[in-house]
PDB file of C-alpha atoms in Angstrom:
ATOM      1  CA  ASP A   1       0.032  -0.010  -0.014  1.00  0.00           C
ATOM      2  CA  THR A   2       1.417   3.353  -1.028  1.00  0.00           C
ATOM      3  CA  GLY A   3      -0.491   5.454   1.493  1.00  0.00           C
ATOM      4  CA  VAL A   4      -3.097   8.091   0.851  1.00  0.00           C
ATOM      5  CA  SER A   5      -3.027   9.387  -2.721  1.00  0.00           C
ATOM      6  CA  GLN A   6      -4.433  12.704  -3.929  1.00  0.00           C
ATOM      7  CA  ASP A   7      -4.882  13.925  -7.461  1.00  0.00           C
ATOM      8  CA  PRO A   8      -4.049  16.372  -8.837  1.00  0.00           C
ATOM      9  CA  ARG A   9      -1.166  17.753  -6.824  1.00  0.00           C
ATOM     10  CA  HIS A  10      -1.712  21.226  -8.145  1.00  0.00           C
ATOM     11  CA  LYS A  11      -4.696  22.880  -9.767  1.00  0.00           C
ATOM     12  CA  ILE A  12      -4.928  26.387 -11.186  1.00  0.00           C
ATOM     13  CA  THR A  13      -8.386  27.486 -12.145  1.00  0.00           C
ATOM     14  CA  LYS A  14     -10.178  30.588 -13.157  1.00  0.00           C
ATOM     15  CA  ARG A  15     -12.668  32.145 -10.789  1.00  0.00           C
ATOM     16  CA  GLY A  16     -16.152  30.748 -11.379  1.00  0.00           C
ATOM     17  CA  GLN A  17     -15.004  27.375 -12.666  1.00  0.00           C
ATOM     18  CA  ASN A  18     -15.814  24.071 -10.982  1.00  0.00           C
ATOM     19  CA  VAL A  19     -13.010  21.833  -9.696  1.00  0.00           C
ATOM     20  CA  THR A  20     -12.928  18.247  -8.435  1.00  0.00           C
ATOM     21  CA  PHE A  21     -10.247  16.574  -6.420  1.00  0.00           C
ATOM     22  CA  ARG A  22      -9.795  12.889  -5.878  1.00  0.00           C
ATOM     23  CA  CYS A  23      -8.544  10.992  -2.841  1.00  0.00           C
ATOM     24  CA  ASP A  24      -7.600   7.316  -2.650  1.00  0.00           C
ATOM     25  CA  PRO A  25      -7.261   6.239   0.991  1.00  0.00           C
ATOM     26  CA  ILE A  26      -5.293   3.379   2.464  1.00  0.00           C
ATOM     27  CA  SER A  27      -7.317   0.321   1.456  1.00  0.00           C
ATOM     28  CA  GLU A  28      -7.678  -1.095   5.034  1.00  0.00           C
ATOM     29  CA  HIS A  29      -8.992   2.229   6.389  1.00  0.00           C
ATOM     30  CA  ASN A  30     -12.743   2.724   6.511  1.00  0.00           C
ATOM     31  CA  ARG A  31     -12.792   6.419   7.433  1.00  0.00           C
ATOM     32  CA  LEU A  32     -11.867   9.215   5.071  1.00  0.00           C
ATOM     33  CA  TYR A  33     -11.525  12.869   5.936  1.00  0.00           C
ATOM     34  CA  TRP A  34     -11.178  16.138   4.005  1.00  0.00           C
ATOM     35  CA  TYR A  35      -9.394  19.184   5.391  1.00  0.00           C
ATOM     36  CA  ARG A  36      -8.480  22.633   4.066  1.00  0.00           C
ATOM     37  CA  GLN A  37      -5.280  24.339   5.059  1.00  0.00           C
ATOM     38  CA  THR A  38      -4.392  27.966   4.352  1.00  0.00           C
ATOM     39  CA  LEU A  39      -0.946  29.420   4.794  1.00  0.00           C
ATOM     40  CA  GLY A  40       0.189  29.679   8.348  1.00  0.00           C
ATOM     41  CA  GLN A  41      -2.857  27.899   9.746  1.00  0.00           C
ATOM     42  CA  GLY A  42      -3.639  24.444  10.987  1.00  0.00           C
ATOM     43  CA  PRO A  43      -5.829  22.147   8.847  1.00  0.00           C
ATOM     44  CA  GLU A  44      -9.501  22.886   9.068  1.00  0.00           C
ATOM     45  CA  PHE A  45     -11.904  19.984   9.089  1.00  0.00           C
ATOM     46  CA  LEU A  46     -14.465  19.893   6.264  1.00  0.00           C
ATOM     47  CA  THR A  47     -16.208  16.486   6.226  1.00  0.00           C
ATOM     48  CA  TYR A  48     -15.711  12.800   6.795  1.00  0.00           C
ATOM     49  CA  PHE A  49     -17.003   9.414   5.700  1.00  0.00           C
ATOM     50  CA  GLN A  50     -17.253   6.055   7.262  1.00  0.00           C
ATOM     51  CA  ASN A  51     -17.379   3.625   4.357  1.00  0.00           C
ATOM     52  CA  GLU A  52     -19.778   5.260   1.942  1.00  0.00           C
ATOM     53  CA  ALA A  53     -21.789   7.191   4.575  1.00  0.00           C
ATOM     54  CA  GLN A  54     -21.010  10.878   5.009  1.00  0.00           C
ATOM     55  CA  LEU A  55     -21.271  11.240   8.784  1.00  0.00           C
ATOM     56  CA  GLU A  56     -20.487  14.919   9.127  1.00  0.00           C
ATOM     57  CA  LYS A  57     -20.891  17.623   6.540  1.00  0.00           C
ATOM     58  CA  SER A  58     -21.989  20.662   8.496  1.00  0.00           C
ATOM     59  CA  ARG A  59     -18.386  21.973   8.442  1.00  0.00           C
ATOM     60  CA  LEU A  60     -18.263  22.256   4.658  1.00  0.00           C
ATOM     61  CA  LEU A  61     -17.537  25.884   4.047  1.00  0.00           C
ATOM     62  CA  SER A  62     -20.531  26.673   1.913  1.00  0.00           C
ATOM     63  CA  ASP A  63     -23.081  24.948  -0.340  1.00  0.00           C
ATOM     64  CA  ARG A  64     -20.534  25.270  -3.149  1.00  0.00           C
ATOM     65  CA  PHE A  65     -18.545  22.492  -1.500  1.00  0.00           C
ATOM     66  CA  SER A  66     -19.605  18.884  -1.753  1.00  0.00           C
ATOM     67  CA  ALA A  67     -17.968  15.484  -1.248  1.00  0.00           C
ATOM     68  CA  GLU A  68     -18.806  11.948  -2.269  1.00  0.00           C
ATOM     69  CA  ARG A  69     -17.522   8.517  -1.579  1.00  0.00           C
ATOM     70  CA  PRO A  70     -19.827   6.393  -3.736  1.00  0.00           C
ATOM     71  CA  LYS A  71     -18.477   2.888  -3.159  1.00  0.00           C
ATOM     72  CA  GLY A  72     -16.681   3.419   0.113  1.00  0.00           C
ATOM     73  CA  SER A  73     -13.289   3.509  -1.533  1.00  0.00           C
ATOM     74  CA  PHE A  74     -12.037   6.714  -3.202  1.00  0.00           C
ATOM     75  CA  SER A  75     -13.628  10.066  -2.530  1.00  0.00           C
ATOM     76  CA  THR A  76     -14.076  13.288  -4.480  1.00  0.00           C
ATOM     77  CA  LEU A  77     -14.332  16.851  -3.247  1.00  0.00           C
ATOM     78  CA  GLU A  78     -15.969  19.321  -5.590  1.00  0.00           C
ATOM     79  CA  ILE A  79     -15.973  23.081  -5.372  1.00  0.00           C
ATOM     80  CA  GLN A  80     -18.465  24.831  -7.607  1.00  0.00           C
ATOM     81  CA  ARG A  81     -18.154  28.435  -8.832  1.00  0.00           C
ATOM     82  CA  THR A  82     -14.675  28.820  -7.321  1.00  0.00           C
ATOM     83  CA  GLU A  83     -13.677  32.049  -5.666  1.00  0.00           C
ATOM     84  CA  GLN A  84     -10.240  33.464  -4.913  1.00  0.00           C
ATOM     85  CA  GLY A  85     -10.790  32.764  -1.240  1.00  0.00           C
ATOM     86  CA  ASP A  86     -10.901  29.023  -2.035  1.00  0.00           C
ATOM     87  CA  SER A  87      -7.215  29.046  -2.828  1.00  0.00           C
ATOM     88  CA  ALA A  88      -5.682  26.691  -0.296  1.00  0.00           C
ATOM     89  CA  MET A  89      -4.228  23.234   0.203  1.00  0.00           C
ATOM     90  CA  TYR A  90      -6.903  20.508   0.360  1.00  0.00           C
ATOM     91  CA  LEU A  91      -5.851  17.516   2.370  1.00  0.00           C
ATOM     92  CA  CYS A  92      -7.327  14.085   2.535  1.00  0.00           C
ATOM     93  CA  ALA A  93      -6.720  11.620   5.363  1.00  0.00           C
ATOM     94  CA  SER A  94      -7.810   8.159   6.221  1.00  0.00           C
ATOM     95  CA  SER A  95      -7.919   6.091   9.395  1.00  0.00           C
ATOM     96  CA  PHE A  96      -9.273   3.004  11.106  1.00  0.00           C
ATOM     97  CA  TRP A  97     -12.615   3.464  12.759  1.00  0.00           C
ATOM     98  CA  ASP A  98     -11.299   3.332  16.307  1.00  0.00           C
ATOM     99  CA  ARG A  99      -9.218   6.520  15.884  1.00  0.00           C
ATOM    100  CA  GLY A 100      -6.499   5.123  18.096  1.00  0.00           C
ATOM    101  CA  HIS A 101      -3.969   5.122  15.332  1.00  0.00           C
ATOM    102  CA  GLY A 102      -4.354   8.671  14.207  1.00  0.00           C
ATOM    103  CA  TYR A 103      -4.878   9.749  10.666  1.00  0.00           C
ATOM    104  CA  THR A 104      -2.637   9.211   7.638  1.00  0.00           C
ATOM    105  CA  PHE A 105      -2.603  12.247   5.423  1.00  0.00           C
ATOM    106  CA  GLY A 106      -2.100  12.525   1.716  1.00  0.00           C
ATOM    107  CA  SER A 107       0.220  15.013   0.074  1.00  0.00           C
ATOM    108  CA  GLY A 108      -2.641  17.362  -0.679  1.00  0.00           C
ATOM    109  CA  THR A 109      -3.985  19.241  -3.682  1.00  0.00           C
ATOM    110  CA  ARG A 110      -2.938  22.867  -3.891  1.00  0.00           C
ATOM    111  CA  LEU A 111      -5.682  24.976  -5.469  1.00  0.00           C
ATOM    112  CA  THR A 112      -4.978  28.375  -6.907  1.00  0.00           C
ATOM    113  CA  VAL A 113      -7.955  30.430  -8.132  1.00  0.00           C
ATOM    114  CA  VAL A 114      -6.989  33.275 -10.450  1.00  0.00           C
TER     115      VAL A 114
ATOM    116  CA  GLU B   1     -16.719  25.569  20.441  1.00  0.00           C
ATOM    117  CA  LEU B   2     -13.581  23.487  20.767  1.00  0.00           C
ATOM    118  CA  LYS B   3     -10.346  25.447  21.030  1.00  0.00           C
ATOM    119  CA  VAL B   4      -6.855  23.981  20.690  1.00  0.00           C
ATOM    120  CA  GLU B   5      -4.223  26.502  21.624  1.00  0.00           C
ATOM    121  CA  GLN B   6      -0.491  26.076  21.202  1.00  0.00           C
ATOM    122  CA  ASN B   7       2.219  28.082  22.897  1.00  0.00           C
ATOM    123  CA  PRO B   8       4.450  29.427  21.560  1.00  0.00           C
ATOM    124  CA  LEU B   9       3.379  29.856  17.914  1.00  0.00           C
ATOM    125  CA  PHE B  10       6.937  30.690  16.858  1.00  0.00           C
ATOM    126  CA  LEU B  11      10.054  29.278  18.408  1.00  0.00           C
ATOM    127  CA  SER B  12      13.627  29.948  17.411  1.00  0.00           C
ATOM    128  CA  MET B  13      16.196  27.943  19.260  1.00  0.00           C
ATOM    129  CA  GLN B  14      19.849  27.025  19.089  1.00  0.00           C
ATOM    130  CA  GLU B  15      21.102  23.561  18.405  1.00  0.00           C
ATOM    131  CA  GLY B  16      21.763  21.620  21.542  1.00  0.00           C
ATOM    132  CA  LYS B  17      19.139  23.433  23.617  1.00  0.00           C
ATOM    133  CA  ASN B  18      16.008  22.024  25.210  1.00  0.00           C
ATOM    134  CA  TYR B  19      12.539  23.451  24.976  1.00  0.00           C
ATOM    135  CA  THR B  20       8.864  22.587  25.507  1.00  0.00           C
ATOM    136  CA  ILE B  21       5.812  23.335  23.320  1.00  0.00           C
ATOM    137  CA  TYR B  22       2.483  23.491  25.183  1.00  0.00           C
ATOM    138  CA  CYS B  23      -0.939  22.505  23.929  1.00  0.00           C
ATOM    139  CA  ASN B  24      -4.138  23.385  25.813  1.00  0.00           C
ATOM    140  CA  TYR B  25      -7.553  22.281  24.655  1.00  0.00           C
ATOM    141  CA  SER B  26     -10.984  23.338  25.803  1.00  0.00           C
ATOM    142  CA  THR B  27     -13.052  20.100  25.777  1.00  0.00           C
ATOM    143  CA  THR B  28     -12.775  16.686  27.187  1.00  0.00           C
ATOM    144  CA  SER B  29     -10.741  14.392  25.006  1.00  0.00           C
ATOM    145  CA  ASP B  30      -8.976  11.166  25.808  1.00  0.00           C
ATOM    146  CA  ARG B  31      -6.946  11.294  22.617  1.00  0.00           C
ATOM    147  CA  LEU B  32      -4.344  13.734  21.561  1.00  0.00           C
ATOM    148  CA  TYR B  33      -2.117  13.729  18.515  1.00  0.00           C
ATOM    149  CA  TRP B  34       1.084  15.474  17.529  1.00  0.00           C
ATOM    150  CA  TYR B  35       1.916  16.007  13.885  1.00  0.00           C
ATOM    151  CA  ARG B  36       4.849  17.466  12.086  1.00  0.00           C
ATOM    152  CA  GLN B  37       4.649  19.445   8.806  1.00  0.00           C
ATOM    153  CA  ASP B  38       7.626  20.512   6.694  1.00  0.00           C
ATOM    154  CA  PRO B  39       7.163  23.535   4.409  1.00  0.00           C
ATOM    155  CA  GLY B  40       4.992  22.658   1.410  1.00  0.00           C
ATOM    156  CA  LYS B  41       4.532  19.122   2.602  1.00  0.00           C
ATOM    157  CA  SER B  42       1.757  17.131   4.151  1.00  0.00           C
ATOM    158  CA  LEU B  43       1.413  16.119   7.809  1.00  0.00           C
ATOM    159  CA  GLU B  44       3.372  13.335   9.434  1.00  0.00           C
ATOM    160  CA  SER B  45       2.022  11.672  12.531  1.00  0.00           C
ATOM    161  CA  LEU B  46       4.456  11.776  15.446  1.00  0.00           C
ATOM    162  CA  PHE B  47       2.572  10.649  18.518  1.00  0.00           C
ATOM    163  CA  VAL B  48      -0.837   9.357  19.480  1.00  0.00           C
ATOM    164  CA  LEU B  49      -1.556   9.724  23.178  1.00  0.00           C
ATOM    165  CA  LEU B  50      -4.568   7.718  24.331  1.00  0.00           C
ATOM    166  CA  SER B  51      -4.822   8.110  28.112  1.00  0.00           C
ATOM    167  CA  ASN B  52      -4.174  10.371  31.023  1.00  0.00           C
ATOM    168  CA  GLY B  53      -0.499  10.300  31.967  1.00  0.00           C
ATOM    169  CA  ALA B  54       0.596   8.849  28.644  1.00  0.00           C
ATOM    170  CA  VAL B  55       4.174   9.580  27.668  1.00  0.00           C
ATOM    171  CA  LYS B  56       5.759   8.673  24.402  1.00  0.00           C
ATOM    172  CA  GLN B  57       9.279   9.314  23.116  1.00  0.00           C
ATOM    173  CA  GLU B  58      10.880   9.162  19.741  1.00  0.00           C
ATOM    174  CA  GLY B  59      14.443  10.365  19.370  1.00  0.00           C
ATOM    175  CA  ARG B  60      14.754  13.889  20.652  1.00  0.00           C
ATOM    176  CA  LEU B  61      10.996  14.398  21.019  1.00  0.00           C
ATOM    177  CA  MET B  62       8.883  13.397  23.971  1.00  0.00           C
ATOM    178  CA  ALA B  63       5.130  13.976  24.308  1.00  0.00           C
ATOM    179  CA  SER B  64       2.925  13.746  27.358  1.00  0.00           C
ATOM    180  CA  LEU B  65      -0.752  14.146  28.149  1.00  0.00           C
ATOM    181  CA  ASP B  66      -2.618  15.361  31.209  1.00  0.00           C
ATOM    182  CA  THR B  67      -6.306  14.979  30.464  1.00  0.00           C
ATOM    183  CA  LYS B  68      -7.406  16.484  33.729  1.00  0.00           C
ATOM    184  CA  ALA B  69      -5.554  19.723  32.948  1.00  0.00           C
ATOM    185  CA  ARG B  70      -6.372  19.434  29.285  1.00  0.00           C
ATOM    186  CA  LEU B  71      -2.723  19.876  28.536  1.00  0.00           C
ATOM    187  CA  SER B  72      -0.154  18.194  26.402  1.00  0.00           C
ATOM    188  CA  THR B  73       3.509  18.980  26.050  1.00  0.00           C
ATOM    189  CA  LEU B  74       6.060  18.258  23.361  1.00  0.00           C
ATOM    190  CA  HIS B  75       9.551  18.395  24.771  1.00  0.00           C
ATOM    191  CA  ILE B  76      12.576  18.855  22.544  1.00  0.00           C
ATOM    192  CA  THR B  77      15.907  17.617  23.852  1.00  0.00           C
ATOM    193  CA  ALA B  78      19.190  18.830  22.406  1.00  0.00           C
ATOM    194  CA  ALA B  79      17.605  20.249  19.279  1.00  0.00           C
ATOM    195  CA  VAL B  80      19.160  19.675  15.882  1.00  0.00           C
ATOM    196  CA  HIS B  81      18.507  21.548  12.598  1.00  0.00           C
ATOM    197  CA  ASP B  82      16.553  18.627  11.224  1.00  0.00           C
ATOM    198  CA  LEU B  83      13.803  19.266  13.730  1.00  0.00           C
ATOM    199  CA  SER B  84      12.976  22.574  12.096  1.00  0.00           C
ATOM    200  CA  ALA B  85       9.301  22.265  11.040  1.00  0.00           C
ATOM    201  CA  THR B  86       5.783  23.203  12.164  1.00  0.00           C
ATOM    202  CA  TYR B  87       4.375  21.069  14.928  1.00  0.00           C
ATOM    203  CA  PHE B  88       0.642  20.665  15.441  1.00  0.00           C
ATOM    204  CA  CYS B  89      -1.250  19.222  18.316  1.00  0.00           C
ATOM    205  CA  ALA B  90      -4.775  17.960  17.743  1.00  0.00           C
ATOM    206  CA  VAL B  91      -7.650  16.509  19.719  1.00  0.00           C
ATOM    207  CA  ASP B  92     -10.434  14.241  18.524  1.00  0.00           C
ATOM    208  CA  PRO B  93     -13.943  15.039  19.745  1.00  0.00           C
ATOM    209  CA  GLY B  94     -15.294  13.156  16.722  1.00  0.00           C
ATOM    210  CA  TRP B  95     -12.747  14.233  14.171  1.00  0.00           C
ATOM    211  CA  VAL B  96      -9.260  15.531  14.575  1.00  0.00           C
ATOM    212  CA  THR B  97      -9.182  19.228  15.298  1.00  0.00           C
ATOM    213  CA  PHE B  98      -5.911  21.022  15.028  1.00  0.00           C
ATOM    214  CA  GLY B  99      -4.244  23.840  16.855  1.00  0.00           C
ATOM    215  CA  GLU B 100      -2.533  26.748  14.967  1.00  0.00           C
ATOM    216  CA  GLY B 101       0.830  25.071  14.992  1.00  0.00           C
ATOM    217  CA  THR B 102       4.220  25.984  16.440  1.00  0.00           C
ATOM    218  CA  GLN B 103       6.790  26.948  13.814  1.00  0.00           C
ATOM    219  CA  LEU B 104      10.112  25.734  15.119  1.00  0.00           C
ATOM    220  CA  THR B 105      13.420  26.945  13.719  1.00  0.00           C
ATOM    221  CA  VAL B 106      16.629  25.405  15.037  1.00  0.00           C
ATOM    222  CA  ASN B 107      19.660  27.503  14.313  1.00  0.00           C
ATOM    223  CA  PRO B 108      23.279  26.244  14.213  1.00  0.00           C
TER     224      PRO B 108
END
């Protein structure tokens, strides 16, 4: 297993466009998390899944943000009508359900909205 | 709302010196995590502390947890340049919630 994979690594988009990021978790992990990190700040929780169920989504930043994990494996995070304020690093993490092992983070997708 | 506060936020220290980073949190949690992040990189798990009084050590870093005081410490012994990074503590009230991070610079 190569860890948590995120694609793409970098994305530059024009304001108003939609973007989608993909995350492939560690295969044995059944929980998957999305975070956003801006420069100089700690990661900010967005949403998480246990298998295919989205158990918390109230922290998504606006209704322009949505996430899916249709078959309980990979996940996508979509941002519609991007704004310059959406520029950030988007991190995905996965874990076992018991949380005792901590999270394993991917390398992130850096989004730049121009 | 849960608050996770780290102190200091910026730390510049000389090689060979010792120092402690403090992490206070505002809600009951029996799990506390320490992560390291190098510039432009993702987060690396350092320690998972699962109970009151837990102490873990790895190389020059030692982490401890006092759940009654809602306090964790990350102690650095005889710092070396390779420890320069940002260190985050985090608690888990349902999902991992991070502090602001402590940016550590170790100077020769």
